[in-house]
Coordinates of C-alpha atoms in Angstrom, one line a residue:
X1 CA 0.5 -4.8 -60.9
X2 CA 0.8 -0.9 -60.1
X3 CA -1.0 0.1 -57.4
X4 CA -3.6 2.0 -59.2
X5 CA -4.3 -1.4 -60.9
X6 CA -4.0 -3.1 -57.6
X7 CA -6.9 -0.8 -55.7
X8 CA -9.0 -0.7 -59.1
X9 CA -9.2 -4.7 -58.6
X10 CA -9.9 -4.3 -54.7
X11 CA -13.1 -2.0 -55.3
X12 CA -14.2 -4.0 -57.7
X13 CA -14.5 -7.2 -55.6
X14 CA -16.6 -5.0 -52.9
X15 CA -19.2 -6.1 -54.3
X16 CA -18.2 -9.3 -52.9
X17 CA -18.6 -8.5 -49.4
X18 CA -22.5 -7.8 -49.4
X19 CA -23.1 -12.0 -49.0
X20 CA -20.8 -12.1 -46.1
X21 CA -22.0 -9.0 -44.0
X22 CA -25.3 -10.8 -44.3
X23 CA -24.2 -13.5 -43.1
X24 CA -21.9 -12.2 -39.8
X25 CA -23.5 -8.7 -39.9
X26 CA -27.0 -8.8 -39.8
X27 CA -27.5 -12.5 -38.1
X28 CA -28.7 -12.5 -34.8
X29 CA -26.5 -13.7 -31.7
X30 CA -28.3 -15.9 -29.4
X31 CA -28.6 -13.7 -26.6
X32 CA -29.3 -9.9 -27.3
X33 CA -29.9 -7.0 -25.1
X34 CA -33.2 -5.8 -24.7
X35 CA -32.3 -2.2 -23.5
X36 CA -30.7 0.1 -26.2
X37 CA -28.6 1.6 -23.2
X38 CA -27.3 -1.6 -22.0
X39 CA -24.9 -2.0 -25.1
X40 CA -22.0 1.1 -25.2
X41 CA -20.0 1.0 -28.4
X42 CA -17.4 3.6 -28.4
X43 CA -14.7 5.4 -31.3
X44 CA -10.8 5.5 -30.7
X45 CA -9.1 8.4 -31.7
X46 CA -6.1 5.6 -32.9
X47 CA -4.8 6.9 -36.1
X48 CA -6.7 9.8 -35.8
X49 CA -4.6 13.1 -36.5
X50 CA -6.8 16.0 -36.0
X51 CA -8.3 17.4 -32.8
X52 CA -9.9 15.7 -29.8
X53 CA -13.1 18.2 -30.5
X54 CA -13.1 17.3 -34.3
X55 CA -12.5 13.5 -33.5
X56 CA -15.5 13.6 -30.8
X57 CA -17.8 15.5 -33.7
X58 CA -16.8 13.1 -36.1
X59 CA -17.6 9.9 -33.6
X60 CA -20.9 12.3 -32.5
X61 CA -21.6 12.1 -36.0
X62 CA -21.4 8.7 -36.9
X63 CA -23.9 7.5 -34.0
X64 CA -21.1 6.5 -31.2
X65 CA -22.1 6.2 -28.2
X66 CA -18.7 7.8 -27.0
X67 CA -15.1 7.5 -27.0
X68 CA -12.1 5.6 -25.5
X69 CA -8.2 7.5 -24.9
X70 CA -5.5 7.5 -22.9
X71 CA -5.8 9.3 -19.7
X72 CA -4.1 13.2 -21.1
X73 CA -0.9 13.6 -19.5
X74 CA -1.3 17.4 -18.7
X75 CA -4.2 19.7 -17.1
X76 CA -4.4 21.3 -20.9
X77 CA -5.2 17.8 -22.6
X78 CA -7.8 17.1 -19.7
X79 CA -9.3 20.2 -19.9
X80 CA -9.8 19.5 -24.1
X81 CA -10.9 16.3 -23.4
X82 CA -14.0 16.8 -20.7
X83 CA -14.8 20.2 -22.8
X84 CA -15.3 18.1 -26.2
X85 CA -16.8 15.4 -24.6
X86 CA -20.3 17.8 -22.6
X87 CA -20.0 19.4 -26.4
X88 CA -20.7 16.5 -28.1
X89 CA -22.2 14.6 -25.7
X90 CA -20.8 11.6 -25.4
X91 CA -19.1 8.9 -23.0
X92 CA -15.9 7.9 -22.3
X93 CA -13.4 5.1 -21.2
X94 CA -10.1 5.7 -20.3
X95 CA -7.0 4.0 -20.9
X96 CA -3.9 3.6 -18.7
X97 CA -0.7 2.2 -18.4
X98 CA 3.1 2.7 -19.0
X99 CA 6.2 1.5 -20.5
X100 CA 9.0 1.8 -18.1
X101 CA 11.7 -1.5 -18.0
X102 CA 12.3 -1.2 -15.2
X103 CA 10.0 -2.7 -12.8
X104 CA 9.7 -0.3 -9.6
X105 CA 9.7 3.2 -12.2
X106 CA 6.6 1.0 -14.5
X107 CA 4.2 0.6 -11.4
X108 CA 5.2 3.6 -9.7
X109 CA 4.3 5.4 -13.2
X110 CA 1.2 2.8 -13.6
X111 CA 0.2 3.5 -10.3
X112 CA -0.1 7.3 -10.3
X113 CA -2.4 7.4 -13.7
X114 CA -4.9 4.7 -11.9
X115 CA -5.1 7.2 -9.1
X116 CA -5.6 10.5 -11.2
X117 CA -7.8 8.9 -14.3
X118 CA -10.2 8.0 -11.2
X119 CA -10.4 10.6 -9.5
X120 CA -9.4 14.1 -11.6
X121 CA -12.2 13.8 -14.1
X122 CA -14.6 16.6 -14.9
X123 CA -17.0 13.6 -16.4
X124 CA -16.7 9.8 -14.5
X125 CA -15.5 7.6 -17.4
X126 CA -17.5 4.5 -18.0
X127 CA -13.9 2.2 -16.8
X128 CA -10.4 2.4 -16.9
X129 CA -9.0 -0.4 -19.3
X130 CA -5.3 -1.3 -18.5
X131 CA -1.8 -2.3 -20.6
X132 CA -1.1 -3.6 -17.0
X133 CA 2.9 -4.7 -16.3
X134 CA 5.2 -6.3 -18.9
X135 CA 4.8 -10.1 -20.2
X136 CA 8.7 -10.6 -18.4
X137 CA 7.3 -9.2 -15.4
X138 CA 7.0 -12.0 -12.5
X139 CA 3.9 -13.3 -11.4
X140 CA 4.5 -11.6 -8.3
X141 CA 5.3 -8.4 -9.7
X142 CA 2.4 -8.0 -12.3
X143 CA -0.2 -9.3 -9.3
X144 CA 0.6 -5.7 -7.9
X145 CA -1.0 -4.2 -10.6
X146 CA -4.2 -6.2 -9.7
X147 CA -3.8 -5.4 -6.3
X148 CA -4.2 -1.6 -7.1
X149 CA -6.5 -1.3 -9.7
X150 CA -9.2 -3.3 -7.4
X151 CA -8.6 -1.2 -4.6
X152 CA -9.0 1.9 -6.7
X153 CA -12.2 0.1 -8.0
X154 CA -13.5 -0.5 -5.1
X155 CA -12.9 3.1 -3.7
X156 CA -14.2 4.9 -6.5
X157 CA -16.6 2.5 -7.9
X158 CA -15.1 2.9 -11.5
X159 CA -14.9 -0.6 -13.3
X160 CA -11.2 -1.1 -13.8
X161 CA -10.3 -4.0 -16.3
X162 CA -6.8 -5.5 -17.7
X163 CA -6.6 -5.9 -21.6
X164 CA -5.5 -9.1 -22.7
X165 CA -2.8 -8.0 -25.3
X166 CA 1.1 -9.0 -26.2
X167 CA 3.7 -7.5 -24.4
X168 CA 1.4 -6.9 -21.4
X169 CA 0.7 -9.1 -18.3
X170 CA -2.0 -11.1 -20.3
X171 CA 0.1 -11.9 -23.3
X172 CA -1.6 -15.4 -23.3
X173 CA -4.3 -17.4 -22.8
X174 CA -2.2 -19.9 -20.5
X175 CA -1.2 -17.4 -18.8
X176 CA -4.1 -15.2 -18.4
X177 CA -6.0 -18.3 -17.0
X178 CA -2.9 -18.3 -14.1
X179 CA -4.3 -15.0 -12.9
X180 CA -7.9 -15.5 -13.5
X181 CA -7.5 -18.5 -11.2
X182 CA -5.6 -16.6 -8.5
X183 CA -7.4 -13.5 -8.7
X184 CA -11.8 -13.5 -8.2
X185 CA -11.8 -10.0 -8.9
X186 CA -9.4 -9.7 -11.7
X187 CA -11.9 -8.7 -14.2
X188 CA -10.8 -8.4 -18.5
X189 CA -10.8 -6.1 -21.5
X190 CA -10.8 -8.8 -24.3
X191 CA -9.3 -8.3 -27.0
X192 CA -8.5 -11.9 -28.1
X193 CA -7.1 -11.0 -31.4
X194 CA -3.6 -11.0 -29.6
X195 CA -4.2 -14.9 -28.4
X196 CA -5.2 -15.6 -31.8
X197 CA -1.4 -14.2 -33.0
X198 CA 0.5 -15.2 -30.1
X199 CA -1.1 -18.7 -30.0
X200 CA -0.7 -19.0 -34.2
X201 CA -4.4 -20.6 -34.4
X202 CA -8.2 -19.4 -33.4
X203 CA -7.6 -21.0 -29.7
X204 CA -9.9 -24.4 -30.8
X205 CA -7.6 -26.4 -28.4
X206 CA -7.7 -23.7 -25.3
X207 CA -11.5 -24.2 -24.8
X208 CA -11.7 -24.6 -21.6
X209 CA -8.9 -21.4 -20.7
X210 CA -11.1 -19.6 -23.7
X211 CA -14.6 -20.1 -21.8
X212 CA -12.9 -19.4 -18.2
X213 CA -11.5 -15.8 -19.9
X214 CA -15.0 -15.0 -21.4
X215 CA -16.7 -15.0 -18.1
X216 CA -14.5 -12.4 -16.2
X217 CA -14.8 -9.7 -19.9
X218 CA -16.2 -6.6 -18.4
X219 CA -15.4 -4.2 -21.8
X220 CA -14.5 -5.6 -25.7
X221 CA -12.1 -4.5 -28.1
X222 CA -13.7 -5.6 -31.1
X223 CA -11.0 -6.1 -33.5
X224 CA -10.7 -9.5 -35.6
X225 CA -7.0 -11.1 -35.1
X226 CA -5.8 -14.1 -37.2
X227 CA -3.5 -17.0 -36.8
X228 CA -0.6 -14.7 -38.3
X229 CA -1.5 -11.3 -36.9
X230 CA -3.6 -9.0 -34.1
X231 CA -5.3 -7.4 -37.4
X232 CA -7.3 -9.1 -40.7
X233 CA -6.9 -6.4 -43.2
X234 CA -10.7 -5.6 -43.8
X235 CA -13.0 -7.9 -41.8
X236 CA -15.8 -7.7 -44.8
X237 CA -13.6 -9.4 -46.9
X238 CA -14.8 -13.3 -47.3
X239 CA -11.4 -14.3 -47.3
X240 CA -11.9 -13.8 -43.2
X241 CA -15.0 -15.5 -42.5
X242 CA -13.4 -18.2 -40.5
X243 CA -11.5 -15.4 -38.1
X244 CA -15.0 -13.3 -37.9
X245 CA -16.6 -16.0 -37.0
X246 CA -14.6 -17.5 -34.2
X247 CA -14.6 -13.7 -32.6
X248 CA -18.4 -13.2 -33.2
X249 CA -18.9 -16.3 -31.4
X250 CA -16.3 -15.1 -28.4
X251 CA -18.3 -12.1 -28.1
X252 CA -21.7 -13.9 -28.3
X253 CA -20.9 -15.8 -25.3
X254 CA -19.9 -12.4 -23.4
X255 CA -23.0 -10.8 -24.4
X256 CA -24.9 -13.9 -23.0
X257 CA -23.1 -13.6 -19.7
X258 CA -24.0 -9.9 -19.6
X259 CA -27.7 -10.1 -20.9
X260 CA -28.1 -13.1 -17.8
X261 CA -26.6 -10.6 -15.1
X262 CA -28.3 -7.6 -16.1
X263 CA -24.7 -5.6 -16.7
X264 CA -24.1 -3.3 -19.4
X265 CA -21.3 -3.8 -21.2
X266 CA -18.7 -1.3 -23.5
X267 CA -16.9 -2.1 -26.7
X268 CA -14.5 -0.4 -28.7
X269 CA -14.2 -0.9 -32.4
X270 CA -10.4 -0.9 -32.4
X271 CA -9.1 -1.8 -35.7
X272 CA -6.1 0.7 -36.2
X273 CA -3.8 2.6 -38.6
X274 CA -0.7 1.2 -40.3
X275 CA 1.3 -0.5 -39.1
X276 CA -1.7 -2.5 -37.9
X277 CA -3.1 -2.0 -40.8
X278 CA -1.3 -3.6 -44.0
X279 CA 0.1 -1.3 -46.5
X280 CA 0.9 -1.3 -50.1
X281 CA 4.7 -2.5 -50.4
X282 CA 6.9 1.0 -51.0
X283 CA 4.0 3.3 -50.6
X284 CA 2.6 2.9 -46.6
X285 CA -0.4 3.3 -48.5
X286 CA -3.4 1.3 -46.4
X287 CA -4.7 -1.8 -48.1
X288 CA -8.5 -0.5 -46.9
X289 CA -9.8 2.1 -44.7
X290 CA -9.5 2.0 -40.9
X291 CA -12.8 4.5 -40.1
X292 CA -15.1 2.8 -42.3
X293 CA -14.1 -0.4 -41.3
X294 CA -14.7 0.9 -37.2
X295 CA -18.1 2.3 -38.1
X296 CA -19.4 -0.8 -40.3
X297 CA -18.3 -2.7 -37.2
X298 CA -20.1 -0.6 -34.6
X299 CA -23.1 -1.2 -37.5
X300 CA -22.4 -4.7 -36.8
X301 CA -22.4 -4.4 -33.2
X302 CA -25.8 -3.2 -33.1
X303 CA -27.8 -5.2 -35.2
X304 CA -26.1 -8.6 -33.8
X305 CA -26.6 -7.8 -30.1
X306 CA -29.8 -5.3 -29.7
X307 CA -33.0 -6.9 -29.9

């Protein structure tokens, strides 16, 4: 099958989808927020190739409530970034981390973006979300990333939370639950797709681990992983209903926790560009389209979890 053939097929099963976004879409969870405000869903500008003004008017547009990027490396970016952001009007997380080997040259870099993302900001960002350490880091040496980010939390009173994704300190479930045990204030940006891939299943025999990680989420990234990858190639497709499900339900029990402490909470609809994002053998054409599928999840968002 060419690929014109190929993508003529694939639209015409969209009509396909409308059962299941009935189904995981517009279905209540069992705990929702009653305040609009208490429930922050925010754009990434992953895969996104223009301008940070024309990605903010495009989030603007679509009814984000703001944005999440990586702390800009130079005063220039900074300066882009806080402009678009009082244009549009919108909020922001920030992301930090770094990719040096070795381990002295990765903290010290780690270290110095933590201390300017939280305090050289024309606008206070909603959190910091971290790619803290490296998954062949010691306990001992990823525990010092910890160690700063709640001591910068604590002096600036910006939520600082560490991602749970591969190649990072929280690679795994099993492992994650080592420093969620050892560390009370060691609070998580969940984005359990990466279990699902690095554990090859939905995490049904990690329950207890699962439940323990759920109650220390402060932010969401709401992509939908699989037993064979961090990304299902179009989450309206009913071939996923299992994999939607078993994240819905993740998130419905964070929602829960937050609705009963009175916290708001932020989630990013993440799913990204090729290579996340499968492609069409020979062409790196992308099997569907990453910014719809971010805004019908953000759609999703908000009728599952506002009352």
């Amino acid at each position: 099958m060419d690929r014109r053939k190929f993508m003529g097929s694939a639209m015409a099963t969209a009509g396909m989808l409308t059962g299941f976004e009935a189904v995981s879409g517009a279905e209540k969870a069992p705990a929702q927020f009653a305040n609009k405000l208490s429930l922050k869903i925010l754009g990434t500008n992953w895969g996104f190739t223009s301008t940070t003004d024309a990605f903010c008017a495009a989030v603007k547009k679509e009814g984000y409530d703001g944005i999440e990027m990586w702390w800009p490396a130079t005063k220039e970016k900074q300066k882009e970034l806080f402009t678009a952001l009082k244009k549009h009007g919108l909020d922001v997380g920030l992301l930090c981390g770094s990719g040096e080997k070795d381990y002295a040259a990765h903290l010290d870099a780690f270290k110095k973006q933590i201390d300017a993302a939280t305090t050289q900001f024309e606008q206070k960002p909603l959190y910091v979300n971290c790619h803290s350490g490296k998954d062949f880091f010691t306990y001992d040496q990823n525990k010092a990333f910890i160690d700063h980010t709640t001591a910068a939390s604590v002096k600036t009173g910006i939520p600082i939370y560490h991602e749970t994704h591969r190649g990072r300190m929280l690679f795994a479930a099993h492992i994650a639950r080592n420093f969620i045990e050892k560390n009370p204030d060691l609070r998580l940006t969940l984005d359990i797709s990466h279990w699902c891939n690095v554990h090859e299943s939905l995490l049904a025999d990690q329950q207890e681990t699962i439940q323990l990680a759920l109650s220390r989420v402060g932010h969401i990234h709401s992509r939908i992983g699989h037993e064979e990858g961090p990304q299902v190639n179009d989450p309206r497709a009913p071939e996923w209903e299992a994999a939607v499900k078993a994240h819905l339900a993740w998130w419905d029990t964070v929602v829960e926790h937050k609705v009963k402490s009175g916290e708001t909470l932020t989630v990013l609809t993440e799913f990204g560009p090729p290579n996340y994002l499968p492609t069409v053998p020979f062409t790196h054409q992308p099997l569907a389209d990453q910014w719809g599928i971010n805004v019908h999840m953000m759609h999703l968002l908000r009728k599952r979890y506002l009352a």
